[in-house]
mmCIF file of C-alpha atoms in Angstrom:
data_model
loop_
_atom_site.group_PDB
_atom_site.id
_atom_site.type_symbol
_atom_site.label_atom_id
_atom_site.label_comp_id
_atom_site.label_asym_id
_atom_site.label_seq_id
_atom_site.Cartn_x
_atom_site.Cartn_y
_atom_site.Cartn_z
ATOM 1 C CA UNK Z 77 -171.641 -8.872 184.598
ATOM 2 C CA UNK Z 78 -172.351 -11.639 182.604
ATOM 3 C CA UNK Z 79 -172.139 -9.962 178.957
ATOM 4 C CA UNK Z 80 -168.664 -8.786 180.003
ATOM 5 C CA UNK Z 81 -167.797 -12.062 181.245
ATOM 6 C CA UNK Z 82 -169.205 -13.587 178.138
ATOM 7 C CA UNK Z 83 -167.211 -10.772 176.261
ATOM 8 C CA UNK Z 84 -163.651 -11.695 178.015
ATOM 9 C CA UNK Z 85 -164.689 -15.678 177.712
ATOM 10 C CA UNK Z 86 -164.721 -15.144 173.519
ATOM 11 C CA UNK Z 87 -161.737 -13.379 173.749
ATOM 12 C CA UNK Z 88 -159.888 -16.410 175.555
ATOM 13 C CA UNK Z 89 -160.923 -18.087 172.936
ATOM 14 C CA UNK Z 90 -160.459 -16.256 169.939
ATOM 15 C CA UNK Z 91 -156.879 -15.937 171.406
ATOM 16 C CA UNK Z 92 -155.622 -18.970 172.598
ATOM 17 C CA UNK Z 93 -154.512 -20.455 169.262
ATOM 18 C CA UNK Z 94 -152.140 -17.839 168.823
ATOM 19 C CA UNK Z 95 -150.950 -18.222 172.043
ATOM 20 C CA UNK Z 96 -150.435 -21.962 171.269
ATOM 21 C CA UNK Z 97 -148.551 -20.471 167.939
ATOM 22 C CA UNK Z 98 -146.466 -18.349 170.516
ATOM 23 C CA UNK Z 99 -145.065 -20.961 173.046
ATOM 24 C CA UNK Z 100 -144.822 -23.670 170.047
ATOM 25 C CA UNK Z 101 -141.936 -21.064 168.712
ATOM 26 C CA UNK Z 102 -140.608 -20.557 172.174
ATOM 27 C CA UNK Z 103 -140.856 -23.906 173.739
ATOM 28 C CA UNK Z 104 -140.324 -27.460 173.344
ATOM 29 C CA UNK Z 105 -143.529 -28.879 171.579
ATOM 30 C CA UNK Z 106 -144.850 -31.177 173.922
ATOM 31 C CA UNK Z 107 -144.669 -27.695 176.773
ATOM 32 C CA UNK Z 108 -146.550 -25.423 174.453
ATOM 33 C CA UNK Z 109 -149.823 -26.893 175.491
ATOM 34 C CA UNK Z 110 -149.345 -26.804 178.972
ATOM 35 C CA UNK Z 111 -148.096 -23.047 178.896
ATOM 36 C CA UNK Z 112 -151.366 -22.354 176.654
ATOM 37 C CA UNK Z 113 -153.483 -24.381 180.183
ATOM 38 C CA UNK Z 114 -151.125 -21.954 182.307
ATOM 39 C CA UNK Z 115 -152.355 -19.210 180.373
ATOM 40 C CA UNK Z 116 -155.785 -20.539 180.281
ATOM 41 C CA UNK Z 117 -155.534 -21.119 184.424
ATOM 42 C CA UNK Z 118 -155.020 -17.334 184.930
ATOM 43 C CA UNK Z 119 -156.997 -16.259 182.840
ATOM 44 C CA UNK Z 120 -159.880 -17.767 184.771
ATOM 45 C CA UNK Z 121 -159.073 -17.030 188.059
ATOM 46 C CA UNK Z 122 -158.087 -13.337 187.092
ATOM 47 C CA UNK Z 123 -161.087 -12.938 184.565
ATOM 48 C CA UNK Z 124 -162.822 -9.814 186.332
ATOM 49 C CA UNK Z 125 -159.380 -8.315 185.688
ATOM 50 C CA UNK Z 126 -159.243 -8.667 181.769
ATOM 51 C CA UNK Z 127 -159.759 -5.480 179.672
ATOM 52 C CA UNK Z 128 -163.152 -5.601 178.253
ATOM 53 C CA UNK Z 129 -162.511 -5.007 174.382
ATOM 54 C CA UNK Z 130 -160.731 -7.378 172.404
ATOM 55 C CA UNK Z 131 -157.380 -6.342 171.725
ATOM 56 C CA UNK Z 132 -156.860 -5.084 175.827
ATOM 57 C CA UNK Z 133 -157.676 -8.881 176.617
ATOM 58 C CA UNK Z 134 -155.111 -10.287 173.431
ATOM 59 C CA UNK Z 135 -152.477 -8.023 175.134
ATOM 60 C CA UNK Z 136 -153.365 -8.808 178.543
ATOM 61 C CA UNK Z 137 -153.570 -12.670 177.848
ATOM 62 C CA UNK Z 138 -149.969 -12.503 176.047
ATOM 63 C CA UNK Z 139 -148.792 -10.604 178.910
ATOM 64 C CA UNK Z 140 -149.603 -13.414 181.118
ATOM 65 C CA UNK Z 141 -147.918 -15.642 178.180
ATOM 66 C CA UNK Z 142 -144.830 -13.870 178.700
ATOM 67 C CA UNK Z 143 -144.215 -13.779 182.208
ATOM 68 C CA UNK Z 144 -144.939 -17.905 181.761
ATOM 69 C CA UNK Z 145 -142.403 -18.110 179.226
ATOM 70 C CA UNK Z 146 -139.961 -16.222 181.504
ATOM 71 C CA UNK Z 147 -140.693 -18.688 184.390
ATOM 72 C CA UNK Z 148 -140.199 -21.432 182.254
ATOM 73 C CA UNK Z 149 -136.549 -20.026 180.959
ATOM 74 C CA UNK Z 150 -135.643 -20.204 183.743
ATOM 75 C CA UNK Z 151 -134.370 -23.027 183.265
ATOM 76 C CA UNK Z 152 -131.088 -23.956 181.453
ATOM 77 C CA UNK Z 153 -131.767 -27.373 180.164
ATOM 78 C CA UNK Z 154 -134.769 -25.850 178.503
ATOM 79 C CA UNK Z 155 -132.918 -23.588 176.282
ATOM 80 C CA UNK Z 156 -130.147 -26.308 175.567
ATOM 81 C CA UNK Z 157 -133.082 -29.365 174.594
ATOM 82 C CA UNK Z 158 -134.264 -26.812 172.176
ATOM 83 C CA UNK Z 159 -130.984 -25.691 170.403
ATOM 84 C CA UNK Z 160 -130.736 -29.788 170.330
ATOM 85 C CA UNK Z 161 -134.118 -30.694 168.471
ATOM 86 C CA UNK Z 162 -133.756 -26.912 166.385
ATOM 87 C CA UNK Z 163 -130.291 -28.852 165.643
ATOM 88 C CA UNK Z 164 -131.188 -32.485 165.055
ATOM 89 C CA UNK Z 165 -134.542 -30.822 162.574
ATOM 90 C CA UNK Z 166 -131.902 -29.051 160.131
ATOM 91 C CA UNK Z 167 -130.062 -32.613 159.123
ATOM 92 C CA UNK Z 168 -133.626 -34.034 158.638
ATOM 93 C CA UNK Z 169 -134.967 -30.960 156.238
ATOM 94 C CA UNK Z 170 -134.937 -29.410 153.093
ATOM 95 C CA UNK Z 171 -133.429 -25.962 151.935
ATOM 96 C CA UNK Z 172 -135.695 -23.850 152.799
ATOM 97 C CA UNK Z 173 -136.086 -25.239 156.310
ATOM 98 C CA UNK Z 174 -132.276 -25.085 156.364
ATOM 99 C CA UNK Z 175 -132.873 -20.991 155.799
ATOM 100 C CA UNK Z 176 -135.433 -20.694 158.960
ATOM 101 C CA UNK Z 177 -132.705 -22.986 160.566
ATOM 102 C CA UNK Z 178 -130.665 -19.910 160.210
ATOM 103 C CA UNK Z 179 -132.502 -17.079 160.832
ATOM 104 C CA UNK Z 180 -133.792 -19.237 164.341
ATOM 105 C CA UNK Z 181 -130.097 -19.461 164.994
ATOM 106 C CA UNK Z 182 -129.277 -15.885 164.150
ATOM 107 C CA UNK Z 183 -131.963 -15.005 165.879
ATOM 108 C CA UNK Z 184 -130.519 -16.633 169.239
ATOM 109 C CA UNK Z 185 -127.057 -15.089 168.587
ATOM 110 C CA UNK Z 186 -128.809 -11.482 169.305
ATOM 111 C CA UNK Z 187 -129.710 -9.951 172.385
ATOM 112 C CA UNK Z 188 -132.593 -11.084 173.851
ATOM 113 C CA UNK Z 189 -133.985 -8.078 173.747
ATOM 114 C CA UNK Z 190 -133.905 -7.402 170.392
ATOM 115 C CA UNK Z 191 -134.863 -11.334 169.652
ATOM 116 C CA UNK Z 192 -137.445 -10.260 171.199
ATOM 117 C CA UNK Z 193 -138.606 -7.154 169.433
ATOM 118 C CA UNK Z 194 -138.351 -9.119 166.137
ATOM 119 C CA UNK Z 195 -140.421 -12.245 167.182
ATOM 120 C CA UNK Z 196 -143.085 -10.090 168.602
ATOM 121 C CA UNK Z 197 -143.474 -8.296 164.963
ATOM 122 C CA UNK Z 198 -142.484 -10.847 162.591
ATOM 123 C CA UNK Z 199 -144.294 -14.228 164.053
ATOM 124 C CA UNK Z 200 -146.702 -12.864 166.401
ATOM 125 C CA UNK Z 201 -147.987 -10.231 164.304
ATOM 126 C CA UNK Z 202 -147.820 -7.413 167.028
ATOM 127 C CA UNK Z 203 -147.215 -3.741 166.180
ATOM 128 C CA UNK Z 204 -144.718 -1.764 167.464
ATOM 129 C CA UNK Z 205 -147.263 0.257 169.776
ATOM 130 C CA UNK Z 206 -148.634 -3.172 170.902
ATOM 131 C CA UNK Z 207 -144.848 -4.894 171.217
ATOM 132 C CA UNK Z 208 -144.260 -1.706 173.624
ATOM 133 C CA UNK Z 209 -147.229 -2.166 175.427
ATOM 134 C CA UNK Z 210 -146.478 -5.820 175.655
ATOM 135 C CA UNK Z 211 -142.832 -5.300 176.763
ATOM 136 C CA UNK Z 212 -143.775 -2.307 178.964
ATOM 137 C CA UNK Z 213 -141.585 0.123 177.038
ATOM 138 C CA UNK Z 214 -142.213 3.231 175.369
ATOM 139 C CA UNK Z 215 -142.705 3.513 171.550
ATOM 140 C CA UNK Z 216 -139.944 5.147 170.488
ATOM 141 C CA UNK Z 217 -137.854 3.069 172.420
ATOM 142 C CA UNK Z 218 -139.124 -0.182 170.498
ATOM 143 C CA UNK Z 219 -139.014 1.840 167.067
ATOM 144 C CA UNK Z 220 -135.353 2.313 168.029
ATOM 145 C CA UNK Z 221 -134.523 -1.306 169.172
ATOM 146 C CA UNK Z 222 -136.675 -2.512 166.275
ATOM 147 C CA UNK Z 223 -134.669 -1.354 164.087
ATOM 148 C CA UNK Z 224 -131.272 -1.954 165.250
ATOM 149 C CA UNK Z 225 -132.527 -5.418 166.080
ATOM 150 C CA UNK Z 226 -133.105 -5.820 161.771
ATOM 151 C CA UNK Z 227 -129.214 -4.430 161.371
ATOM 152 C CA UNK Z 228 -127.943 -6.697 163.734
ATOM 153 C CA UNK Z 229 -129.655 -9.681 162.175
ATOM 154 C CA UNK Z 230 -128.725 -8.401 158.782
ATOM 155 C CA UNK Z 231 -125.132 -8.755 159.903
ATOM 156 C CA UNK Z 232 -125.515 -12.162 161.498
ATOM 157 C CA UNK Z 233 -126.925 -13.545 158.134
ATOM 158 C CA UNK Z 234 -124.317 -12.066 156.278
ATOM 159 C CA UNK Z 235 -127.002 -9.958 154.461
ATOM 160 C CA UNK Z 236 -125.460 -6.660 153.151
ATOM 161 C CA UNK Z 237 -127.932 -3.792 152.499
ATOM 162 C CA UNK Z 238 -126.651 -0.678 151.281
#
């Protein structure tokens, strides 16, 4: 019991900075670290429930991250004191912030669901298979939202491809 415990412990650890990385992108920056102790919390008190390998405890730790985010969207004010600071940022930057400025907006003008999709692949890093497991959808079905989510992004930046 101990070298699996030992085992799921590393994994905590070897995954929490990401999830850090994951509510800083999501959340407020002074409620990141408290979603990453949220995290943390059930993590320990669930620990005998991890997966044993690796990447079964990464996708069962950002499972837990995501059903914290939820919770915390909840919340109205949230969304609106982030669009604020996202805001109040862009007059303080340069160019190229300006351009993540406008792919963070675009990316709020989709459908959650396909926000979604693309923050799971492009900032977290996650697969397709793993953004399925992760969303508890099938694969195809995130191939085919994955890739509509790109077109409808395209066409929010004004980006023509053809």
């Amino acid at each position: 019991m101990r070298v699996n415990r030992a085992t799921r412990i590393a994994a905590i650890e070897a995954t929490a900075p990401d999830l850090l990385a994951y509510f800083k992108r999501r959340l407020p920056a002074e409620d990141a670290a408290d979603a990453v102790g949220d995290v943390l919390t059930v993590a320990w008190r669930r620990i005998d429930q991890m997966p044993e390998d690796a990447h079964g405890s990464r996708l069962w730790l950002f499972g837990v991250a995501r059903r914290i985010l939820l919770q915390s969207f909840r919340s109205a004010t949230r969304q609106t004191e982030l669009t604020a600071r996202l805001r109040a940022l862009a007059v303080e930057s340069s160019a190229p912030a300006d351009a993540g400025l406008a792919v963070r907006d675009a990316l709020d003008r989709l459908t959650e669901e396909h926000a979604e999709v693309l923050r799971l692949v492009h900032w977290d890093g996650f697969t397709l298979t793993d953004a399925a497991r992760h969303l508890g959808i099938g694969d195809s079905t995130v191939r085919s939202r994955y890739h509509r989510a790109k077109a409808a992004l395209r066409a929010e930046l004004g980006l023509h491809v053809g």
